[in-house]
Amino acid sequence: MKGFWHDAAEFFPILMSGVALTIIVTIGSLLLSTVLGLIWAMMRVSGIKALSMLSASLINVIRGIPIIVLLFYLYFVMPDLGVTLSALQAAILGLGIAYSAYQAENFRAGIEAIDKGQIEAAQSIGMGWWLTMRRVVLPQAVRIVLPPYGNVMIMMLKDSSQASTITVAELALQGKLIASSTFKNTNVFTLVALMYLTMSIPLILLVRHFEKRAGKK
Amino acid sequence: MIELDDVHKSFGKVEVLKGITASVQKGEVVCIVGPSGSGKSTILRCINGLESYDRGEISVEGLKVDRDAPSIVKVRTQVSMVFQRFNLFPHRTVLENVVEGPLFVKKEPRAQVLERGRALLGQVGLAEKADAHPPQLSGGQQQRVAIARALAMQPKAILFDEPTSALDPELVGDVLGVMRKLADDGMTMVVVTHEMGFARDVADRVLFIDGGVIVEQGPAKSVLNQPQHPRTQDFLRRVLHPL
């Protein structure tokens, strides 16, 4: 750990450029996985058999493929099919798709936890499927879904490091580049770990807040 | 205005309705009584399409009840329902619960609906609770909010599914009082209930259901005071003199 603070001051600006990309990848894939997850979950609970089965199989396929393979596929295979993505685009798309499966299962559990009587009450005042979802089911499901959603955010922040495997110069890759050119492995990776931890802690506190709120009726 | 013609309904292999034929006239209060599991609630739930039925036909104001047809929305906006367990929306205030249907389903003007909502809450004795959330209210208060919510739709009829069965005994009276007032005002009501006193005093007609068929029906006082069928006699004896 010799000269840690000196090294930290020197490498911090470069690592911060990695942090920026880490945040972009995390937020981008979080948004994408949320939208896709909602779509899969809605298909799943739509009551239309074909949609529900399609969604169930999609979720299983996505769950069954490692994130890193999904990333390689998007970045290295898609160009052969005529679709060229930048590394950043492929990273956001890959992580977004991979996590949409977990998001979908989480959302579905939240929706199915809502009392059947709520849905019947909505129907009895003439609400259709979508209005029932929007006005009655989803607002109540959000409370249930938020704590696990926060955990997914933390996992996505950390898994954004997998984007390094397809050349996205986020925090982990920047750290690796500095380490291999300076041989200061200990100091560099300690710094990288601390930076991930610093980003995770607010999220961990957020989850705790969500859990407290969900526990309160 | 509500017609049931030879309605059959099965849950899996169990036939719960075995040919129900009945009608409810405008302004009439009909109580449905009978033992648990006799199919009373299922009849109500078929009338507004919360359940499908297998055979026969149900119509409301001449409109066929078909829960898979778009017309079901029209049926449901004409026939409101009050549930045993209230089923108020816990994430909305009392007033928001009441105006939800008129505002978002019938798309009536906001100011007018809010005014009507407050008036209805006054009518059920809960004007001061408009901004409370349902979980903060007692069961009796929640059920009165549910009645206001049903009335806010300006329905032609209201279905009550054992509206007092989930209440503490001392709260039953308030709810029955509100229902009696509605009946006096000429609202068409179909009430599934175990409250024989209410049925006798308020209902125009009583249907006694057992095993998925109407065993006996007629004017409330004659069915409840001089039941003709042995099953009705037996049921009433158990309900009125349980010891």
PDB file of N, CA, C and O in Angstrom, chain B residues 55-117:
ATOM      1  N   ARG B  55     -74.536 -21.731 -19.310  1.00  0.00           N
ATOM      2  CA  ARG B  55     -75.740 -21.914 -20.113  1.00  0.00           C
ATOM      3  C   ARG B  55     -76.810 -20.954 -19.657  1.00  0.00           C
ATOM      4  O   ARG B  55     -76.751 -20.437 -18.544  1.00  0.00           O
ATOM      5  N   GLY B  56     -77.812 -20.716 -20.460  1.00  0.00           N
ATOM      6  CA  GLY B  56     -78.876 -19.787 -20.110  1.00  0.00           C
ATOM      7  C   GLY B  56     -78.486 -18.376 -20.502  1.00  0.00           C
ATOM      8  O   GLY B  56     -77.493 -18.173 -21.211  1.00  0.00           O
ATOM      9  N   GLU B  57     -79.279 -17.408 -20.043  1.00  0.00           N
ATOM     10  CA  GLU B  57     -78.957 -16.034 -20.398  1.00  0.00           C
ATOM     11  C   GLU B  57     -79.292 -15.074 -19.263  1.00  0.00           C
ATOM     12  O   GLU B  57     -80.303 -15.228 -18.578  1.00  0.00           O
ATOM     13  N   ILE B  58     -78.399 -14.102 -19.082  1.00  0.00           N
ATOM     14  CA  ILE B  58     -78.666 -13.024 -18.119  1.00  0.00           C
ATOM     15  C   ILE B  58     -78.695 -11.730 -18.909  1.00  0.00           C
ATOM     16  O   ILE B  58     -77.858 -11.519 -19.798  1.00  0.00           O
ATOM     17  N   SER B  59     -79.676 -10.872 -18.620  1.00  0.00           N
ATOM     18  CA  SER B  59     -79.665  -9.568 -19.274  1.00  0.00           C
ATOM     19  C   SER B  59     -79.990  -8.479 -18.263  1.00  0.00           C
ATOM     20  O   SER B  59     -80.693  -8.714 -17.275  1.00  0.00           O
ATOM     21  N   VAL B  60     -79.407  -7.323 -18.515  1.00  0.00           N
ATOM     22  CA  VAL B  60     -79.642  -6.153 -17.679  1.00  0.00           C
ATOM     23  C   VAL B  60     -80.174  -5.058 -18.589  1.00  0.00           C
ATOM     24  O   VAL B  60     -79.485  -4.658 -19.525  1.00  0.00           O
ATOM     25  N   GLU B  61     -81.385  -4.592 -18.345  1.00  0.00           N
ATOM     26  CA  GLU B  61     -82.018  -3.587 -19.203  1.00  0.00           C
ATOM     27  C   GLU B  61     -81.964  -4.014 -20.670  1.00  0.00           C
ATOM     28  O   GLU B  61     -81.672  -3.215 -21.551  1.00  0.00           O
ATOM     29  N   GLY B  62     -82.197  -5.283 -20.900  1.00  0.00           N
ATOM     30  CA  GLY B  62     -82.234  -5.799 -22.260  1.00  0.00           C
ATOM     31  C   GLY B  62     -80.876  -6.076 -22.868  1.00  0.00           C
ATOM     32  O   GLY B  62     -80.768  -6.607 -23.971  1.00  0.00           O
ATOM     33  N   LEU B  63     -79.802  -5.741 -22.142  1.00  0.00           N
ATOM     34  CA  LEU B  63     -78.441  -5.937 -22.659  1.00  0.00           C
ATOM     35  C   LEU B  63     -77.900  -7.263 -22.126  1.00  0.00           C
ATOM     36  O   LEU B  63     -77.847  -7.479 -20.917  1.00  0.00           O
ATOM     37  N   LYS B  64     -77.499  -8.158 -23.040  1.00  0.00           N
ATOM     38  CA  LYS B  64     -77.011  -9.463 -22.608  1.00  0.00           C
ATOM     39  C   LYS B  64     -75.705  -9.317 -21.830  1.00  0.00           C
ATOM     40  O   LYS B  64     -74.824  -8.552 -22.217  1.00  0.00           O
ATOM     41  N   VAL B  65     -75.599 -10.037 -20.708  1.00  0.00           N
ATOM     42  CA  VAL B  65     -74.369  -9.995 -19.914  1.00  0.00           C
ATOM     43  C   VAL B  65     -73.392 -11.028 -20.469  1.00  0.00           C
ATOM     44  O   VAL B  65     -73.646 -12.227 -20.410  1.00  0.00           O
ATOM     45  N   ASP B  66     -72.298 -10.542 -21.035  1.00  0.00           N
ATOM     46  CA  ASP B  66     -71.267 -11.430 -21.586  1.00  0.00           C
ATOM     47  C   ASP B  66     -69.926 -10.814 -21.205  1.00  0.00           C
ATOM     48  O   ASP B  66     -69.547  -9.768 -21.718  1.00  0.00           O
ATOM     49  N   ARG B  67     -69.227 -11.461 -20.252  1.00  0.00           N
ATOM     50  CA  ARG B  67     -68.040 -10.815 -19.690  1.00  0.00           C
ATOM     51  C   ARG B  67     -66.907 -10.682 -20.699  1.00  0.00           C
ATOM     52  O   ARG B  67     -65.942  -9.956 -20.458  1.00  0.00           O
ATOM     53  N   ASP B  68     -66.999 -11.375 -21.833  1.00  0.00           N
ATOM     54  CA  ASP B  68     -65.945 -11.245 -22.834  1.00  0.00           C
ATOM     55  C   ASP B  68     -66.290 -10.236 -23.922  1.00  0.00           C
ATOM     56  O   ASP B  68     -65.494  -9.997 -24.819  1.00  0.00           O
ATOM     57  N   ALA B  69     -67.495  -9.662 -23.860  1.00  0.00           N
ATOM     58  CA  ALA B  69     -67.896  -8.686 -24.877  1.00  0.00           C
ATOM     59  C   ALA B  69     -67.635  -7.263 -24.372  1.00  0.00           C
ATOM     60  O   ALA B  69     -67.659  -7.017 -23.172  1.00  0.00           O
ATOM     61  N   PRO B  70     -67.370  -6.344 -25.284  1.00  0.00           N
ATOM     62  CA  PRO B  70     -67.135  -4.954 -24.863  1.00  0.00           C
ATOM     63  C   PRO B  70     -68.326  -4.366 -24.107  1.00  0.00           C
ATOM     64  O   PRO B  70     -68.162  -3.471 -23.275  1.00  0.00           O
ATOM     65  N   SER B  71     -69.522  -4.883 -24.373  1.00  0.00           N
ATOM     66  CA  SER B  71     -70.723  -4.333 -23.742  1.00  0.00           C
ATOM     67  C   SER B  71     -70.741  -4.543 -22.229  1.00  0.00           C
ATOM     68  O   SER B  71     -71.558  -3.958 -21.527  1.00  0.00           O
ATOM     69  N   ILE B  72     -69.812  -5.373 -21.723  1.00  0.00           N
ATOM     70  CA  ILE B  72     -69.815  -5.639 -20.277  1.00  0.00           C
ATOM     71  C   ILE B  72     -69.548  -4.351 -19.491  1.00  0.00           C
ATOM     72  O   ILE B  72     -70.031  -4.184 -18.371  1.00  0.00           O
ATOM     73  N   VAL B  73     -68.800  -3.428 -20.106  1.00  0.00           N
ATOM     74  CA  VAL B  73     -68.520  -2.156 -19.426  1.00  0.00           C
ATOM     75  C   VAL B  73     -69.827  -1.404 -19.188  1.00  0.00           C
ATOM     76  O   VAL B  73     -70.055  -0.839 -18.126  1.00  0.00           O
ATOM     77  N   LYS B  74     -70.703  -1.447 -20.178  1.00  0.00           N
ATOM     78  CA  LYS B  74     -72.001  -0.780 -20.053  1.00  0.00           C
ATOM     79  C   LYS B  74     -72.824  -1.418 -18.930  1.00  0.00           C
ATOM     80  O   LYS B  74     -73.421  -0.735 -18.110  1.00  0.00           O
ATOM     81  N   VAL B  75     -72.802  -2.760 -18.884  1.00  0.00           N
ATOM     82  CA  VAL B  75     -73.522  -3.459 -17.812  1.00  0.00           C
ATOM     83  C   VAL B  75     -72.977  -3.025 -16.453  1.00  0.00           C
ATOM     84  O   VAL B  75     -73.727  -2.693 -15.536  1.00  0.00           O
ATOM     85  N   ARG B  76     -71.645  -3.005 -16.350  1.00  0.00           N
ATOM     86  CA  ARG B  76     -71.040  -2.726 -15.039  1.00  0.00           C
ATOM     87  C   ARG B  76     -71.223  -1.277 -14.605  1.00  0.00           C
ATOM     88  O   ARG B  76     -71.237  -0.992 -13.413  1.00  0.00           O
ATOM     89  N   THR B  77     -71.334  -0.356 -15.573  1.00  0.00           N
ATOM     90  CA  THR B  77     -71.567   1.019 -15.158  1.00  0.00           C
ATOM     91  C   THR B  77     -73.030   1.223 -14.766  1.00  0.00           C
ATOM     92  O   THR B  77     -73.366   2.202 -14.125  1.00  0.00           O
ATOM     93  N   GLN B  78     -73.889   0.278 -15.151  1.00  0.00           N
ATOM     94  CA  GLN B  78     -75.298   0.388 -14.761  1.00  0.00           C
ATOM     95  C   GLN B  78     -75.623  -0.382 -13.491  1.00  0.00           C
ATOM     96  O   GLN B  78     -76.600  -0.090 -12.815  1.00  0.00           O
ATOM     97  N   VAL B  79     -74.807  -1.407 -13.217  1.00  0.00           N
ATOM     98  CA  VAL B  79     -75.052  -2.242 -12.046  1.00  0.00           C
ATOM     99  C   VAL B  79     -73.809  -2.209 -11.165  1.00  0.00           C
ATOM    100  O   VAL B  79     -72.785  -2.764 -11.512  1.00  0.00           O
ATOM    101  N   SER B  80     -73.883  -1.521 -10.045  1.00  0.00           N
ATOM    102  CA  SER B  80     -72.730  -1.437  -9.141  1.00  0.00           C
ATOM    103  C   SER B  80     -72.718  -2.624  -8.204  1.00  0.00           C
ATOM    104  O   SER B  80     -73.707  -3.351  -8.098  1.00  0.00           O
ATOM    105  N   MET B  81     -71.588  -2.788  -7.508  1.00  0.00           N
ATOM    106  CA  MET B  81     -71.500  -3.914  -6.582  1.00  0.00           C
ATOM    107  C   MET B  81     -70.826  -3.489  -5.281  1.00  0.00           C
ATOM    108  O   MET B  81     -69.887  -2.712  -5.289  1.00  0.00           O
ATOM    109  N   VAL B  82     -71.345  -4.033  -4.186  1.00  0.00           N
ATOM    110  CA  VAL B  82     -70.731  -3.827  -2.867  1.00  0.00           C
ATOM    111  C   VAL B  82     -70.298  -5.198  -2.370  1.00  0.00           C
ATOM    112  O   VAL B  82     -71.088  -6.142  -2.369  1.00  0.00           O
ATOM    113  N   PHE B  83     -69.024  -5.294  -1.966  1.00  0.00           N
ATOM    114  CA  PHE B  83     -68.442  -6.596  -1.652  1.00  0.00           C
ATOM    115  C   PHE B  83     -68.430  -6.872  -0.148  1.00  0.00           C
ATOM    116  O   PHE B  83     -68.429  -5.954   0.671  1.00  0.00           O
ATOM    117  N   GLN B  84     -68.345  -8.147   0.160  1.00  0.00           N
ATOM    118  CA  GLN B  84     -68.269  -8.547   1.568  1.00  0.00           C
ATOM    119  C   GLN B  84     -67.058  -7.911   2.251  1.00  0.00           C
ATOM    120  O   GLN B  84     -67.151  -7.420   3.364  1.00  0.00           O
ATOM    121  N   ARG B  85     -65.920  -7.944   1.580  1.00  0.00           N
ATOM    122  CA  ARG B  85     -64.691  -7.417   2.180  1.00  0.00           C
ATOM    123  C   ARG B  85     -64.369  -6.015   1.669  1.00  0.00           C
ATOM    124  O   ARG B  85     -63.214  -5.638   1.566  1.00  0.00           O
ATOM    125  N   PHE B  86     -65.361  -5.249   1.336  1.00  0.00           N
ATOM    126  CA  PHE B  86     -65.290  -3.828   0.948  1.00  0.00           C
ATOM    127  C   PHE B  86     -64.504  -3.584  -0.340  1.00  0.00           C
ATOM    128  O   PHE B  86     -64.967  -2.882  -1.227  1.00  0.00           O
ATOM    129  N   ASN B  87     -63.261  -4.119  -0.378  1.00  0.00           N
ATOM    130  CA  ASN B  87     -62.400  -3.940  -1.557  1.00  0.00           C
ATOM    131  C   ASN B  87     -62.227  -2.484  -1.957  1.00  0.00           C
ATOM    132  O   ASN B  87     -62.235  -2.147  -3.135  1.00  0.00           O
ATOM    133  N   LEU B  88     -62.047  -1.630  -0.964  1.00  0.00           N
ATOM    134  CA  LEU B  88     -61.703  -0.242  -1.285  1.00  0.00           C
ATOM    135  C   LEU B  88     -60.247  -0.202  -1.735  1.00  0.00           C
ATOM    136  O   LEU B  88     -59.463  -1.087  -1.408  1.00  0.00           O
ATOM    137  N   PHE B  89     -59.901   0.854  -2.479  1.00  0.00           N
ATOM    138  CA  PHE B  89     -58.523   0.981  -2.949  1.00  0.00           C
ATOM    139  C   PHE B  89     -57.696   1.633  -1.836  1.00  0.00           C
ATOM    140  O   PHE B  89     -57.881   2.819  -1.543  1.00  0.00           O
ATOM    141  N   PRO B  90     -56.791   0.893  -1.214  1.00  0.00           N
ATOM    142  CA  PRO B  90     -56.117   1.411  -0.011  1.00  0.00           C
ATOM    143  C   PRO B  90     -55.152   2.559  -0.306  1.00  0.00           C
ATOM    144  O   PRO B  90     -54.809   3.309   0.595  1.00  0.00           O
ATOM    145  N   HIS B  91     -54.715   2.671  -1.555  1.00  0.00           N
ATOM    146  CA  HIS B  91     -53.722   3.703  -1.881  1.00  0.00           C
ATOM    147  C   HIS B  91     -54.384   5.033  -2.251  1.00  0.00           C
ATOM    148  O   HIS B  91     -53.696   5.979  -2.605  1.00  0.00           O
ATOM    149  N   ARG B  92     -55.714   5.076  -2.201  1.00  0.00           N
ATOM    150  CA  ARG B  92     -56.385   6.334  -2.534  1.00  0.00           C
ATOM    151  C   ARG B  92     -57.236   6.788  -1.341  1.00  0.00           C
ATOM    152  O   ARG B  92     -57.661   5.962  -0.545  1.00  0.00           O
ATOM    153  N   THR B  93     -57.495   8.085  -1.282  1.00  0.00           N
ATOM    154  CA  THR B  93     -58.308   8.575  -0.174  1.00  0.00           C
ATOM    155  C   THR B  93     -59.746   8.118  -0.360  1.00  0.00           C
ATOM    156  O   THR B  93     -60.128   7.612  -1.423  1.00  0.00           O
ATOM    157  N   VAL B  94     -60.520   8.320   0.686  1.00  0.00           N
ATOM    158  CA  VAL B  94     -61.935   7.945   0.656  1.00  0.00           C
ATOM    159  C   VAL B  94     -62.650   8.632  -0.515  1.00  0.00           C
ATOM    160  O   VAL B  94     -63.349   7.991  -1.302  1.00  0.00           O
ATOM    161  N   LEU B  95     -62.421   9.933  -0.652  1.00  0.00           N
ATOM    162  CA  LEU B  95     -63.089  10.661  -1.730  1.00  0.00           C
ATOM    163  C   LEU B  95     -62.617  10.156  -3.104  1.00  0.00           C
ATOM    164  O   LEU B  95     -63.414   9.977  -4.021  1.00  0.00           O
ATOM    165  N   GLU B  96     -61.317   9.897  -3.210  1.00  0.00           N
ATOM    166  CA  GLU B  96     -60.783   9.388  -4.489  1.00  0.00           C
ATOM    167  C   GLU B  96     -61.389   8.034  -4.838  1.00  0.00           C
ATOM    168  O   GLU B  96     -61.662   7.753  -6.005  1.00  0.00           O
ATOM    169  N   ASN B  97     -61.605   7.198  -3.808  1.00  0.00           N
ATOM    170  CA  ASN B  97     -62.272   5.923  -4.039  1.00  0.00           C
ATOM    171  C   ASN B  97     -63.649   6.133  -4.654  1.00  0.00           C
ATOM    172  O   ASN B  97     -64.035   5.440  -5.589  1.00  0.00           O
ATOM    173  N   VAL B  98     -64.361   7.102  -4.110  1.00  0.00           N
ATOM    174  CA  VAL B  98     -65.744   7.324  -4.537  1.00  0.00           C
ATOM    175  C   VAL B  98     -65.803   7.856  -5.971  1.00  0.00           C
ATOM    176  O   VAL B  98     -66.658   7.465  -6.754  1.00  0.00           O
ATOM    177  N   VAL B  99     -64.863   8.732  -6.330  1.00  0.00           N
ATOM    178  CA  VAL B  99     -64.961   9.382  -7.638  1.00  0.00           C
ATOM    179  C   VAL B  99     -64.188   8.645  -8.734  1.00  0.00           C
ATOM    180  O   VAL B  99     -64.250   9.041  -9.905  1.00  0.00           O
ATOM    181  N   GLU B 100     -63.471   7.577  -8.353  1.00  0.00           N
ATOM    182  CA  GLU B 100     -62.618   6.878  -9.323  1.00  0.00           C
ATOM    183  C   GLU B 100     -63.376   6.453 -10.598  1.00  0.00           C
ATOM    184  O   GLU B 100     -62.948   6.730 -11.710  1.00  0.00           O
ATOM    185  N   GLY B 101     -64.510   5.797 -10.402  1.00  0.00           N
ATOM    186  CA  GLY B 101     -65.276   5.295 -11.550  1.00  0.00           C
ATOM    187  C   GLY B 101     -65.829   6.414 -12.432  1.00  0.00           C
ATOM    188  O   GLY B 101     -65.590   6.443 -13.640  1.00  0.00           O
ATOM    189  N   PRO B 102     -66.576   7.363 -11.834  1.00  0.00           N
ATOM    190  CA  PRO B 102     -67.130   8.452 -12.647  1.00  0.00           C
ATOM    191  C   PRO B 102     -66.041   9.227 -13.394  1.00  0.00           C
ATOM    192  O   PRO B 102     -66.222   9.627 -14.541  1.00  0.00           O
ATOM    193  N   LEU B 103     -64.893   9.401 -12.734  1.00  0.00           N
ATOM    194  CA  LEU B 103     -63.835  10.218 -13.317  1.00  0.00           C
ATOM    195  C   LEU B 103     -63.095   9.483 -14.426  1.00  0.00           C
ATOM    196  O   LEU B 103     -62.872  10.019 -15.511  1.00  0.00           O
ATOM    197  N   PHE B 104     -62.735   8.214 -14.184  1.00  0.00           N
ATOM    198  CA  PHE B 104     -61.831   7.535 -15.107  1.00  0.00           C
ATOM    199  C   PHE B 104     -62.544   6.568 -16.050  1.00  0.00           C
ATOM    200  O   PHE B 104     -62.018   6.246 -17.098  1.00  0.00           O
ATOM    201  N   VAL B 105     -63.724   6.087 -15.648  1.00  0.00           N
ATOM    202  CA  VAL B 105     -64.454   5.180 -16.535  1.00  0.00           C
ATOM    203  C   VAL B 105     -65.501   5.960 -17.327  1.00  0.00           C
ATOM    204  O   VAL B 105     -65.551   5.883 -18.552  1.00  0.00           O
ATOM    205  N   LYS B 106     -66.285   6.745 -16.602  1.00  0.00           N
ATOM    206  CA  LYS B 106     -67.345   7.488 -17.290  1.00  0.00           C
ATOM    207  C   LYS B 106     -66.871   8.850 -17.789  1.00  0.00           C
ATOM    208  O   LYS B 106     -67.585   9.519 -18.538  1.00  0.00           O
ATOM    209  N   LYS B 107     -65.678   9.252 -17.340  1.00  0.00           N
ATOM    210  CA  LYS B 107     -65.056  10.495 -17.808  1.00  0.00           C
ATOM    211  C   LYS B 107     -65.960  11.710 -17.653  1.00  0.00           C
ATOM    212  O   LYS B 107     -66.103  12.531 -18.556  1.00  0.00           O
ATOM    213  N   GLU B 108     -66.581  11.807 -16.492  1.00  0.00           N
ATOM    214  CA  GLU B 108     -67.420  12.960 -16.209  1.00  0.00           C
ATOM    215  C   GLU B 108     -66.543  14.133 -15.755  1.00  0.00           C
ATOM    216  O   GLU B 108     -65.426  13.919 -15.296  1.00  0.00           O
ATOM    217  N   PRO B 109     -67.055  15.360 -15.886  1.00  0.00           N
ATOM    218  CA  PRO B 109     -66.261  16.533 -15.495  1.00  0.00           C
ATOM    219  C   PRO B 109     -65.877  16.505 -14.016  1.00  0.00           C
ATOM    220  O   PRO B 109     -66.711  16.188 -13.163  1.00  0.00           O
ATOM    221  N   ARG B 110     -64.625  16.845 -13.747  1.00  0.00           N
ATOM    222  CA  ARG B 110     -64.032  16.668 -12.431  1.00  0.00           C
ATOM    223  C   ARG B 110     -64.793  17.405 -11.312  1.00  0.00           C
ATOM    224  O   ARG B 110     -65.124  16.810 -10.283  1.00  0.00           O
ATOM    225  N   ALA B 111     -65.035  18.694 -11.528  1.00  0.00           N
ATOM    226  CA  ALA B 111     -65.640  19.507 -10.462  1.00  0.00           C
ATOM    227  C   ALA B 111     -66.985  18.927 -10.051  1.00  0.00           C
ATOM    228  O   ALA B 111     -67.301  18.780  -8.869  1.00  0.00           O
ATOM    229  N   GLN B 112     -67.750  18.553 -11.058  1.00  0.00           N
ATOM    230  CA  GLN B 112     -69.086  18.019 -10.817  1.00  0.00           C
ATOM    231  C   GLN B 112     -69.015  16.697 -10.048  1.00  0.00           C
ATOM    232  O   GLN B 112     -69.779  16.472  -9.109  1.00  0.00           O
ATOM    233  N   VAL B 113     -68.054  15.834 -10.442  1.00  0.00           N
ATOM    234  CA  VAL B 113     -67.925  14.529  -9.798  1.00  0.00           C
ATOM    235  C   VAL B 113     -67.485  14.686  -8.345  1.00  0.00           C
ATOM    236  O   VAL B 113     -68.002  14.010  -7.450  1.00  0.00           O
ATOM    237  N   LEU B 114     -66.540  15.608  -8.114  1.00  0.00           N
ATOM    238  CA  LEU B 114     -66.064  15.813  -6.738  1.00  0.00           C
ATOM    239  C   LEU B 114     -67.193  16.300  -5.840  1.00  0.00           C
ATOM    240  O   LEU B 114     -67.341  15.858  -4.703  1.00  0.00           O
ATOM    241  N   GLU B 115     -67.997  17.183  -6.381  1.00  0.00           N
ATOM    242  CA  GLU B 115     -69.118  17.703  -5.604  1.00  0.00           C
ATOM    243  C   GLU B 115     -70.089  16.563  -5.259  1.00  0.00           C
ATOM    244  O   GLU B 115     -70.535  16.416  -4.121  1.00  0.00           O
ATOM    245  N   ARG B 116     -70.370  15.723  -6.271  1.00  0.00           N
ATOM    246  CA  ARG B 116     -71.286  14.614  -6.034  1.00  0.00           C
ATOM    247  C   ARG B 116     -70.684  13.631  -5.026  1.00  0.00           C
ATOM    248  O   ARG B 116     -71.378  13.112  -4.150  1.00  0.00           O
ATOM    249  N   GLY B 117     -69.364  13.388  -5.155  1.00  0.00           N
ATOM    250  CA  GLY B 117     -68.685  12.476  -4.235  1.00  0.00           C
ATOM    251  C   GLY B 117     -68.820  12.937  -2.796  1.00  0.00           C
ATOM    252  O   GLY B 117     -69.129  12.146  -1.901  1.00  0.00           O
TER     253      GLY B 117
END
